[in-house]
Amino acid sequence: MTGRAAAGFGLAAIGLAITFALSEKATSRQADASKVTVVYWEKWTGSEGEEMRKVVDAFNRSQNKIFVRYLTVSGVDSKTMLATAGGNPPDVAGIWADQLCQFSDAKALTDLMPMALANGLGPDYYIKNYWDALTYRGGLWALPSTPASIALHVRTDLVPKEVASPETFPKTIEDFDKLVFRISKKRPDGSLEMAGFLPSSPGWWNWAWSPYFGGKLVVGDKITVDSPEAERAFTWIASYAKKFGSKEVQSFQSGFGGFASPQDPFMTGKTATEMNGVWKANYIDVYKKGVKWFAVPFPYPADHPELQGHTNLSQDVLAIPRGAKHAKEAFEFIRYVQRQDVMEGLCTRHGKNSPLNKVSEAFFKNHPNKFIRLFDQLARSPKAINPPQIGLYPQINAELGVAFQSVNTGQKEPKEALAEAQARLDGLWATYRTQVLDR
């Protein structure tokens, strides 16, 4: 072992030791000895974290046998995996649905199917698309905390009057592109002043572009990120960089503020439309109250009318790591969160749609997002898209992010960028199948 390697190994060992020490501290049980203490790690901070804390406090008041100790933990996914490997995981972990296959393959989670079905929490209780994302290889690896569906948000004041409503807004990508390039504004020096749309703003769902053009990222047991549909999608992405100028787009976006700020480009009017989640309304209400906007399904390719009304989905979820000390009591808390009144309250305050099949009229009436019915309909659509159920999904997402960046900046042509991503993923998948799945 070289000196540098030894030093690196030593630092890694120290890092793991610190992680396990923090895990031990964060999973310590110091509540009332007459109650079982359930340790719950969650990623949320700020107002979202406080709203979940209220749910925890309400659960703790609702009975006298279990006390849930709620902790905000940064990097909750990696720390949960490490703590599980070290034999001292939390009882509940708030992670993301798109990580469940990888966690399941690593045998890091408890199968909730028996407990869920015994308590009436089966597929009929949930919107099918959300339930399906939580099941994998016959197991149920989490239940929802809050879900989301994604749509195109439109500033009414920044588009022509003839398209300034959900009914009249362009339905196809081709008509949408014509509108975008017509309303976008450049300064005399060629720099962008206002973009009708940018695929890279906010750029959070680069995995979904291929499915939006009819592609599949996984077919059977094969990863297919370089499909003809994917190439078409990335060629469309490249058309924006070519039309506006890749350097001009980068310079333009360098002046954007964070999405949770008054400098968000949609708030400031630097972008007229934006692909974003159901929660966007909450931020608009805080940072640009009174602005006129509406939401519509993202446009579809004209030669794929069957894709009309599509969306991509995401979920924050509650899982019980393998080896949790109080799995039964942990599930009691998760079951409480699934109650319709509790779930609707949390989703309303988070600005999300509900994952439940049954939704009260009061939920729609009192929700802060005036287009909440659209997001609910999108979540129920058979055309809704979940991330592919494969343990290598995080790497697929990362590789498509790299491909997107190289195409959006004009560094590579779509075919080349996707071919490179495919080659790397083929190698990773072969290794994953051998070392993780024992195939």
GROMACS .gro file of C-alpha atoms in nm:
model
  439
    1MET     CA    1   0.000   0.000   0.000
    2THR     CA    2   0.146   0.339  -0.099
    3GLY     CA    3   0.169   0.624   0.148
    4ARG     CA    4  -0.109   0.808  -0.036
    5ALA     CA    5  -0.327   0.495  -0.043
    6ALA     CA    6  -0.262   0.430   0.324
    7ALA     CA    7  -0.350   0.788   0.407
    8GLY     CA    8  -0.666   0.761   0.200
    9PHE     CA    9  -0.760   0.436   0.370
   10GLY     CA   10  -0.694   0.592   0.710
   11LEU     CA   11  -0.915   0.892   0.631
   12ALA     CA   12  -1.191   0.663   0.505
   13ALA     CA   13  -1.169   0.454   0.823
   14ILE     CA   14  -1.185   0.767   1.036
   15GLY     CA   15  -1.485   0.885   0.836
   16LEU     CA   16  -1.665   0.555   0.888
   17ALA     CA   17  -1.581   0.558   1.258
   18ILE     CA   18  -1.724   0.908   1.293
   19THR     CA   19  -2.036   0.807   1.099
   20PHE     CA   20  -2.096   0.505   1.322
   21ALA     CA   21  -2.031   0.712   1.634
   22LEU     CA   22  -2.283   0.970   1.518
   23SER     CA   23  -2.520   0.687   1.433
   24GLU     CA   24  -2.488   0.549   1.784
   25LYS     CA   25  -2.558   0.893   1.930
   26ALA     CA   26  -2.846   0.964   1.693
   27THR     CA   27  -3.014   0.630   1.764
   28SER     CA   28  -2.979   0.643   2.140
   29ARG     CA   29  -3.304   0.594   2.330
   30GLN     CA   30  -3.347   0.852   2.605
   31ALA     CA   31  -3.723   0.894   2.625
   32ASP     CA   32  -3.960   0.784   2.901
   33ALA     CA   33  -3.858   0.434   3.009
   34SER     CA   34  -4.227   0.337   3.017
   35LYS     CA   35  -4.251   0.386   2.639
   36VAL     CA   36  -4.077   0.230   2.342
   37THR     CA   37  -3.863   0.495   2.173
   38VAL     CA   38  -3.871   0.488   1.793
   39VAL     CA   39  -3.585   0.680   1.630
   40TYR     CA   40  -3.685   0.852   1.306
   41TRP     CA   41  -3.429   1.008   1.073
   42GLU     CA   42  -3.564   1.255   0.817
   43LYS     CA   43  -3.398   1.468   0.547
   44TRP     CA   44  -3.636   1.765   0.564
   45THR     CA   45  -3.530   2.098   0.705
   46GLY     CA   46  -3.705   2.435   0.734
   47SER     CA   47  -4.083   2.451   0.709
   48GLU     CA   48  -4.112   2.099   0.563
   49GLY     CA   49  -3.922   1.957   0.857
   50GLU     CA   50  -4.136   2.150   1.104
   51GLU     CA   51  -4.456   2.023   0.947
   52MET     CA   52  -4.342   1.664   0.985
   53ARG     CA   53  -4.237   1.739   1.341
   54LYS     CA   54  -4.598   1.843   1.408
   55VAL     CA   55  -4.714   1.505   1.278
   56VAL     CA   56  -4.466   1.330   1.508
   57ASP     CA   57  -4.581   1.537   1.805
   58ALA     CA   58  -4.946   1.457   1.728
   59PHE     CA   59  -4.866   1.085   1.711
   60ASN     CA   60  -4.681   1.101   2.043
   61ARG     CA   61  -4.984   1.266   2.204
   62SER     CA   62  -5.228   1.020   2.048
   63GLN     CA   63  -5.113   0.718   2.252
   64ASN     CA   64  -4.898   0.632   2.554
   65LYS     CA   65  -4.693   0.333   2.441
   66ILE     CA   66  -4.455   0.471   2.178
   67PHE     CA   67  -4.243   0.784   2.164
   68VAL     CA   68  -4.104   0.886   1.825
   69ARG     CA   69  -3.775   1.072   1.845
   70TYR     CA   70  -3.754   1.288   1.534
   71LEU     CA   71  -3.413   1.390   1.401
   72THR     CA   72  -3.318   1.586   1.091
   73VAL     CA   73  -3.019   1.412   0.933
   74SER     CA   74  -2.826   1.542   0.633
   75GLY     CA   75  -2.729   1.275   0.382
   76VAL     CA   76  -2.995   1.053   0.536
   77ASP     CA   77  -2.974   0.794   0.257
   78SER     CA   78  -2.601   0.723   0.282
   79LYS     CA   79  -2.602   0.746   0.662
   80THR     CA   80  -2.895   0.505   0.685
   81MET     CA   81  -2.712   0.258   0.461
   82LEU     CA   82  -2.394   0.286   0.669
   83ALA     CA   83  -2.581   0.262   0.999
   84THR     CA   84  -2.764  -0.047   0.875
   85ALA     CA   85  -2.437  -0.208   0.771
   86GLY     CA   86  -2.300  -0.123   1.116
   87GLY     CA   87  -2.595  -0.286   1.291
   88ASN     CA   88  -2.738   0.030   1.446
   89PRO     CA   89  -2.990   0.184   1.208
   90PRO     CA   90  -3.275   0.420   1.293
   91ASP     CA   91  -3.619   0.262   1.325
   92VAL     CA   92  -3.765   0.484   1.051
   93ALA     CA   93  -3.576   0.650   0.765
   94GLY     CA   94  -3.724   0.921   0.546
   95ILE     CA   95  -3.565   0.858   0.206
   96TRP     CA   96  -3.675   0.873  -0.161
   97ALA     CA   97  -3.871   0.615  -0.358
   98ASP     CA   98  -3.617   0.605  -0.641
   99GLN     CA   99  -3.360   0.461  -0.397
  100LEU     CA  100  -3.569   0.167  -0.283
  101CYS     CA  101  -3.447  -0.086  -0.540
  102GLN     CA  102  -3.085  -0.021  -0.453
  103PHE     CA  103  -3.159  -0.040  -0.078
  104SER     CA  104  -3.360  -0.359  -0.132
  105ASP     CA  105  -3.087  -0.522  -0.341
  106ALA     CA  106  -2.844  -0.440  -0.061
  107LYS     CA  107  -3.083  -0.607   0.187
  108ALA     CA  108  -3.092  -0.284   0.383
  109LEU     CA  109  -3.471  -0.260   0.430
  110THR     CA  110  -3.752  -0.445   0.604
  111ASP     CA  111  -4.031  -0.579   0.382
  112LEU     CA  112  -4.345  -0.397   0.495
  113MET     CA  113  -4.589  -0.604   0.288
  114PRO     CA  114  -4.715  -0.835   0.569
  115MET     CA  115  -4.772  -0.549   0.815
  116ALA     CA  116  -4.923  -0.320   0.551
  117LEU     CA  117  -5.173  -0.575   0.420
  118ALA     CA  118  -5.269  -0.675   0.775
  119ASN     CA  119  -5.359  -0.312   0.842
  120GLY     CA  120  -5.557  -0.248   0.524
  121LEU     CA  121  -5.276  -0.061   0.352
  122GLY     CA  122  -5.278  -0.246   0.022
  123PRO     CA  123  -5.279  -0.146  -0.344
  124ASP     CA  124  -5.642  -0.031  -0.335
  125TYR     CA  125  -5.561   0.223  -0.063
  126TYR     CA  126  -5.308   0.409  -0.280
  127ILE     CA  127  -5.292   0.562  -0.625
  128LYS     CA  128  -5.161   0.277  -0.838
  129ASN     CA  129  -4.858   0.463  -0.979
  130TYR     CA  130  -4.733   0.547  -0.630
  131TRP     CA  131  -4.793   0.197  -0.492
  132ASP     CA  132  -4.615   0.035  -0.786
  133ALA     CA  133  -4.303   0.244  -0.722
  134LEU     CA  134  -4.281   0.109  -0.367
  135THR     CA  135  -4.300  -0.259  -0.459
  136TYR     CA  136  -4.004  -0.450  -0.601
  137ARG     CA  137  -3.932  -0.820  -0.643
  138GLY     CA  138  -4.245  -0.909  -0.446
  139GLY     CA  139  -4.171  -0.686  -0.148
  140LEU     CA  140  -4.304  -0.353  -0.022
  141TRP     CA  141  -4.008  -0.145   0.088
  142ALA     CA  142  -4.166   0.179   0.209
  143LEU     CA  143  -4.489   0.373   0.238
  144PRO     CA  144  -4.540   0.737   0.131
  145SER     CA  145  -4.485   1.048   0.335
  146THR     CA  146  -4.549   1.299   0.056
  147PRO     CA  147  -4.553   1.240  -0.322
  148ALA     CA  148  -4.544   1.470  -0.624
  149SER     CA  149  -4.632   1.491  -0.989
  150ILE     CA  150  -4.461   1.726  -1.235
  151ALA     CA  151  -4.612   1.972  -1.484
  152LEU     CA  152  -4.526   2.275  -1.693
  153HIS     CA  153  -4.581   2.603  -1.506
  154VAL     CA  154  -4.665   2.907  -1.720
  155ARG     CA  155  -4.648   3.279  -1.636
  156THR     CA  156  -4.971   3.422  -1.779
  157ASP     CA  157  -4.819   3.770  -1.815
  158LEU     CA  158  -4.524   3.643  -2.020
  159VAL     CA  159  -4.707   3.454  -2.294
  160PRO     CA  160  -4.942   3.593  -2.564
  161LYS     CA  161  -5.307   3.629  -2.462
  162GLU     CA  162  -5.419   3.374  -2.719
  163VAL     CA  163  -5.231   3.097  -2.534
  164ALA     CA  164  -5.259   3.232  -2.179
  165SER     CA  165  -5.486   2.959  -2.044
  166PRO     CA  166  -5.466   2.583  -1.993
  167GLU     CA  167  -5.723   2.534  -2.268
  168THR     CA  168  -5.538   2.734  -2.535
  169PHE     CA  169  -5.176   2.662  -2.445
  170PRO     CA  170  -4.981   2.453  -2.704
  171LYS     CA  171  -5.029   2.081  -2.659
  172THR     CA  172  -4.745   1.945  -2.873
  173ILE     CA  173  -4.374   1.996  -2.828
  174GLU     CA  174  -4.347   2.130  -3.182
  175ASP     CA  175  -4.603   2.405  -3.118
  176PHE     CA  176  -4.455   2.470  -2.776
  177ASP     CA  177  -4.108   2.521  -2.927
  178LYS     CA  178  -4.245   2.771  -3.179
  179LEU     CA  179  -4.402   2.969  -2.895
  180VAL     CA  180  -4.086   2.957  -2.683
  181PHE     CA  181  -3.860   3.085  -2.958
  182ARG     CA  182  -4.114   3.352  -3.054
  183ILE     CA  183  -4.147   3.505  -2.707
  184SER     CA  184  -3.785   3.471  -2.591
  185LYS     CA  185  -3.590   3.795  -2.587
  186LYS     CA  186  -3.227   3.875  -2.659
  187ARG     CA  187  -3.037   4.194  -2.596
  188PRO     CA  188  -2.846   4.374  -2.877
  189ASP     CA  189  -2.524   4.203  -2.766
  190GLY     CA  190  -2.685   3.860  -2.813
  191SER     CA  191  -2.725   3.781  -2.444
  192LEU     CA  192  -3.053   3.636  -2.322
  193GLU     CA  193  -3.296   3.867  -2.148
  194MET     CA  194  -3.590   3.626  -2.116
  195ALA     CA  195  -3.621   3.260  -2.214
  196GLY     CA  196  -3.960   3.116  -2.296
  197PHE     CA  197  -3.833   2.782  -2.165
  198LEU     CA  198  -3.506   2.611  -2.080
  199PRO     CA  199  -3.470   2.232  -2.047
  200SER     CA  200  -3.197   2.299  -1.793
  201SER     CA  201  -3.414   2.506  -1.557
  202PRO     CA  202  -3.434   2.360  -1.301
  203GLY     CA  203  -3.288   2.047  -1.467
  204TRP     CA  204  -3.385   1.804  -1.193
  205TRP     CA  205  -3.535   1.524  -1.404
  206ASN     CA  206  -3.291   1.457  -1.685
  207TRP     CA  207  -3.372   1.085  -1.658
  208ALA     CA  208  -3.727   1.162  -1.777
  209TRP     CA  209  -3.655   1.326  -2.113
  210SER     CA  210  -3.633   0.998  -2.300
  211PRO     CA  211  -3.967   0.870  -2.160
  212TYR     CA  212  -4.126   1.206  -2.252
  213PHE     CA  213  -4.042   1.117  -2.611
  214GLY     CA  214  -4.172   0.761  -2.579
  215GLY     CA  215  -3.849   0.589  -2.473
  216LYS     CA  216  -3.774   0.339  -2.197
  217LEU     CA  217  -3.456   0.349  -1.992
  218VAL     CA  218  -3.473  -0.021  -1.907
  219VAL     CA  219  -3.619  -0.295  -2.128
  220GLY     CA  220  -3.628  -0.634  -1.960
  221ASP     CA  221  -3.283  -0.681  -1.811
  222LYS     CA  222  -3.112  -0.434  -2.042
  223ILE     CA  223  -3.037  -0.066  -1.986
  224THR     CA  224  -3.131   0.136  -2.295
  225VAL     CA  225  -3.032   0.500  -2.241
  226ASP     CA  226  -2.911   0.527  -2.603
  227SER     CA  227  -3.242   0.434  -2.767
  228PRO     CA  228  -3.366   0.625  -3.073
  229GLU     CA  229  -3.621   0.797  -2.849
  230ALA     CA  230  -3.347   0.907  -2.611
  231GLU     CA  231  -3.140   1.041  -2.901
  232ARG     CA  232  -3.443   1.231  -3.024
  233ALA     CA  233  -3.501   1.378  -2.678
  234PHE     CA  234  -3.140   1.489  -2.642
  235THR     CA  235  -3.141   1.631  -2.994
  236TRP     CA  236  -3.438   1.840  -2.884
  237ILE     CA  237  -3.240   1.953  -2.579
  238ALA     CA  238  -2.948   2.045  -2.804
  239SER     CA  239  -3.179   2.253  -3.023
  240TYR     CA  240  -3.229   2.496  -2.736
  241ALA     CA  241  -2.857   2.537  -2.680
  242LYS     CA  242  -2.807   2.592  -3.054
  243LYS     CA  243  -3.095   2.838  -3.082
  244PHE     CA  244  -3.000   3.048  -2.781
  245GLY     CA  245  -2.625   2.977  -2.781
  246SER     CA  246  -2.478   2.740  -2.524
  247LYS     CA  247  -2.249   3.004  -2.374
  248GLU     CA  248  -2.533   3.254  -2.363
  249VAL     CA  249  -2.752   3.001  -2.180
  250GLN     CA  250  -2.480   2.929  -1.927
  251SER     CA  251  -2.419   3.298  -1.869
  252PHE     CA  252  -2.793   3.362  -1.839
  253GLN     CA  253  -2.842   3.083  -1.585
  254SER     CA  254  -2.544   3.194  -1.378
  255GLY     CA  255  -2.760   3.489  -1.271
  256PHE     CA  256  -3.046   3.272  -1.146
  257GLY     CA  257  -3.120   3.258  -0.776
  258GLY     CA  258  -3.217   2.948  -0.583
  259PHE     CA  259  -3.562   2.797  -0.637
  260ALA     CA  260  -3.659   2.886  -0.278
  261SER     CA  261  -3.582   3.255  -0.317
  262PRO     CA  262  -3.721   3.573  -0.474
  263GLN     CA  263  -3.444   3.541  -0.738
  264ASP     CA  264  -3.585   3.217  -0.878
  265PRO     CA  265  -3.600   3.274  -1.258
  266PHE     CA  266  -3.972   3.197  -1.279
  267MET     CA  267  -4.038   3.451  -1.001
  268THR     CA  268  -3.825   3.723  -1.161
  269GLY     CA  269  -3.967   3.665  -1.508
  270LYS     CA  270  -3.642   3.546  -1.662
  271THR     CA  271  -3.824   3.232  -1.775
  272ALA     CA  272  -4.184   3.232  -1.894
  273THR     CA  273  -4.241   2.860  -1.839
  274GLU     CA  274  -4.081   2.600  -1.615
  275MET     CA  275  -4.112   2.228  -1.562
  276ASN     CA  276  -4.160   2.181  -1.189
  277GLY     CA  277  -4.343   1.992  -0.918
  278VAL     CA  278  -4.675   2.044  -0.744
  279TRP     CA  279  -4.491   2.219  -0.460
  280LYS     CA  280  -4.400   2.515  -0.683
  281ALA     CA  281  -4.722   2.694  -0.585
  282ASN     CA  282  -4.603   2.717  -0.225
  283TYR     CA  283  -4.289   2.902  -0.330
  284ILE     CA  284  -4.479   3.129  -0.568
  285ASP     CA  285  -4.712   3.221  -0.283
  286VAL     CA  286  -4.417   3.312  -0.061
  287TYR     CA  287  -4.185   3.486  -0.309
  288LYS     CA  288  -4.413   3.619  -0.585
  289LYS     CA  289  -4.758   3.639  -0.432
  290GLY     CA  290  -5.018   3.763  -0.674
  291VAL     CA  291  -4.839   3.660  -0.993
  292LYS     CA  292  -5.071   3.504  -1.252
  293TRP     CA  293  -4.976   3.152  -1.357
  294PHE     CA  294  -5.122   2.817  -1.453
  295ALA     CA  295  -5.006   2.458  -1.493
  296VAL     CA  296  -5.050   2.213  -1.782
  297PRO     CA  297  -4.915   1.868  -1.863
  298PHE     CA  298  -4.580   1.888  -2.038
  299PRO     CA  299  -4.631   1.892  -2.418
  300TYR     CA  300  -4.598   1.569  -2.615
  301PRO     CA  301  -4.439   1.493  -2.956
  302ALA     CA  302  -4.692   1.545  -3.235
  303ASP     CA  303  -4.632   1.195  -3.371
  304HIS     CA  304  -4.698   1.041  -3.027
  305PRO     CA  305  -5.051   1.157  -2.938
  306GLU     CA  306  -5.077   0.859  -2.703
  307LEU     CA  307  -4.836   1.044  -2.470
  308GLN     CA  308  -5.073   1.337  -2.418
  309GLY     CA  309  -5.117   1.408  -2.047
  310HIS     CA  310  -4.793   1.246  -1.936
  311THR     CA  311  -4.598   1.336  -1.623
  312ASN     CA  312  -4.310   1.207  -1.415
  313LEU     CA  313  -4.357   1.121  -1.049
  314SER     CA  314  -4.154   1.130  -0.730
  315GLN     CA  315  -4.213   1.032  -0.368
  316ASP     CA  316  -4.069   1.097  -0.026
  317VAL     CA  317  -4.112   0.775   0.167
  318LEU     CA  318  -4.085   0.618   0.510
  319ALA     CA  319  -3.886   0.295   0.533
  320ILE     CA  320  -3.780   0.065   0.817
  321PRO     CA  321  -3.412  -0.033   0.784
  322ARG     CA  322  -3.316  -0.396   0.828
  323GLY     CA  323  -3.215  -0.460   1.188
  324ALA     CA  324  -3.426  -0.177   1.331
  325LYS     CA  325  -3.467  -0.237   1.705
  326HIS     CA  326  -3.837  -0.157   1.710
  327ALA     CA  327  -3.978  -0.242   1.369
  328LYS     CA  328  -4.329  -0.318   1.498
  329GLU     CA  329  -4.356   0.014   1.679
  330ALA     CA  330  -4.196   0.195   1.386
  331PHE     CA  331  -4.469   0.062   1.161
  332GLU     CA  332  -4.732   0.190   1.405
  333PHE     CA  333  -4.601   0.541   1.342
  334ILE     CA  334  -4.587   0.489   0.965
  335ARG     CA  335  -4.944   0.355   0.976
  336TYR     CA  336  -5.052   0.672   1.158
  337VAL     CA  337  -4.903   0.889   0.882
  338GLN     CA  338  -5.109   0.691   0.626
  339ARG     CA  339  -5.438   0.794   0.786
  340GLN     CA  340  -5.633   1.005   0.539
  341ASP     CA  341  -5.670   1.304   0.770
  342VAL     CA  342  -5.303   1.297   0.868
  343MET     CA  343  -5.179   1.244   0.513
  344GLU     CA  344  -5.399   1.516   0.366
  345GLY     CA  345  -5.290   1.760   0.636
  346LEU     CA  346  -4.920   1.695   0.575
  347CYS     CA  347  -4.952   1.704   0.196
  348THR     CA  348  -5.151   2.028   0.211
  349ARG     CA  349  -4.888   2.198   0.425
  350HIS     CA  350  -4.608   2.066   0.201
  351GLY     CA  351  -4.799   2.181  -0.108
  352LYS     CA  352  -4.816   1.825  -0.245
  353ASN     CA  353  -5.088   1.604  -0.387
  354SER     CA  354  -5.202   1.303  -0.186
  355PRO     CA  355  -5.078   0.949  -0.263
  356LEU     CA  356  -5.407   0.801  -0.143
  357ASN     CA  357  -5.670   0.664  -0.375
  358LYS     CA  358  -5.943   0.833  -0.173
  359VAL     CA  359  -5.914   1.211  -0.144
  360SER     CA  360  -6.160   1.438   0.034
  361GLU     CA  361  -6.324   1.732  -0.138
  362ALA     CA  362  -6.197   1.950   0.147
  363PHE     CA  363  -5.840   1.862   0.046
  364PHE     CA  364  -5.893   2.003  -0.302
  365LYS     CA  365  -6.089   2.302  -0.175
  366ASN     CA  366  -5.840   2.410   0.092
  367HIS     CA  367  -5.516   2.325  -0.087
  368PRO     CA  368  -5.281   2.621  -0.153
  369ASN     CA  369  -5.222   2.505  -0.512
  370LYS     CA  370  -5.518   2.614  -0.722
  371PHE     CA  371  -5.428   2.349  -0.981
  372ILE     CA  372  -5.411   2.062  -0.733
  373ARG     CA  373  -5.678   1.867  -0.922
  374LEU     CA  374  -5.453   1.862  -1.229
  375PHE     CA  375  -5.162   1.722  -1.028
  376ASP     CA  376  -5.392   1.459  -0.876
  377GLN     CA  377  -5.516   1.361  -1.223
  378LEU     CA  378  -5.161   1.341  -1.356
  379ALA     CA  379  -5.060   1.112  -1.070
  380ARG     CA  380  -5.344   0.876  -1.158
  381SER     CA  381  -5.273   0.875  -1.531
  382PRO     CA  382  -5.163   0.548  -1.693
  383LYS     CA  383  -4.912   0.765  -1.880
  384ALA     CA  384  -4.738   0.875  -1.558
  385ILE     CA  385  -4.368   0.785  -1.548
  386ASN     CA  386  -4.178   0.653  -1.246
  387PRO     CA  387  -3.801   0.617  -1.240
  388PRO     CA  388  -3.707   0.268  -1.365
  389GLN     CA  389  -3.714  -0.002  -1.100
  390ILE     CA  390  -3.354  -0.115  -1.108
  391GLY     CA  391  -3.089  -0.102  -0.839
  392LEU     CA  392  -2.857   0.087  -1.072
  393TYR     CA  393  -3.105   0.376  -1.111
  394PRO     CA  394  -2.891   0.631  -0.919
  395GLN     CA  395  -2.606   0.566  -1.165
  396ILE     CA  396  -2.844   0.585  -1.464
  397ASN     CA  397  -2.968   0.920  -1.338
  398ALA     CA  398  -2.613   1.044  -1.286
  399GLU     CA  399  -2.497   0.933  -1.630
  400LEU     CA  400  -2.793   1.098  -1.800
  401GLY     CA  401  -2.711   1.412  -1.605
  402VAL     CA  402  -2.359   1.404  -1.747
  403ALA     CA  403  -2.494   1.345  -2.098
  404PHE     CA  404  -2.743   1.628  -2.057
  405GLN     CA  405  -2.471   1.868  -1.947
  406SER     CA  406  -2.240   1.780  -2.234
  407VAL     CA  407  -2.520   1.822  -2.488
  408ASN     CA  408  -2.662   2.137  -2.331
  409THR     CA  409  -2.320   2.302  -2.334
  410GLY     CA  410  -2.250   2.200  -2.691
  411GLN     CA  411  -1.951   1.985  -2.598
  412LYS     CA  412  -2.090   1.667  -2.754
  413GLU     CA  413  -2.353   1.560  -3.001
  414PRO     CA  414  -2.647   1.365  -2.852
  415LYS     CA  415  -2.552   1.032  -3.014
  416GLU     CA  416  -2.197   1.049  -2.879
  417ALA     CA  417  -2.300   1.158  -2.528
  418LEU     CA  418  -2.561   0.882  -2.498
  419ALA     CA  419  -2.332   0.615  -2.643
  420GLU     CA  420  -2.071   0.699  -2.380
  421ALA     CA  421  -2.332   0.687  -2.106
  422GLN     CA  422  -2.456   0.351  -2.235
  423ALA     CA  423  -2.106   0.204  -2.243
  424ARG     CA  424  -2.030   0.310  -1.886
  425LEU     CA  425  -2.366   0.184  -1.762
  426ASP     CA  426  -2.323  -0.151  -1.935
  427GLY     CA  427  -2.001  -0.201  -1.741
  428LEU     CA  428  -2.154  -0.087  -1.413
  429TRP     CA  429  -2.457  -0.309  -1.465
  430ALA     CA  430  -2.244  -0.614  -1.533
  431THR     CA  431  -2.051  -0.550  -1.212
  432TYR     CA  432  -2.370  -0.482  -1.014
  433ARG     CA  433  -2.533  -0.802  -1.133
  434THR     CA  434  -2.229  -1.006  -1.036
  435GLN     CA  435  -2.143  -0.845  -0.704
  436VAL     CA  436  -2.485  -0.740  -0.574
  437LEU     CA  437  -2.740  -0.966  -0.742
  438ASP     CA  438  -2.515  -1.274  -0.767
  439ARG     CA  439  -2.612  -1.336  -1.130
   0.00000   0.00000   0.00000
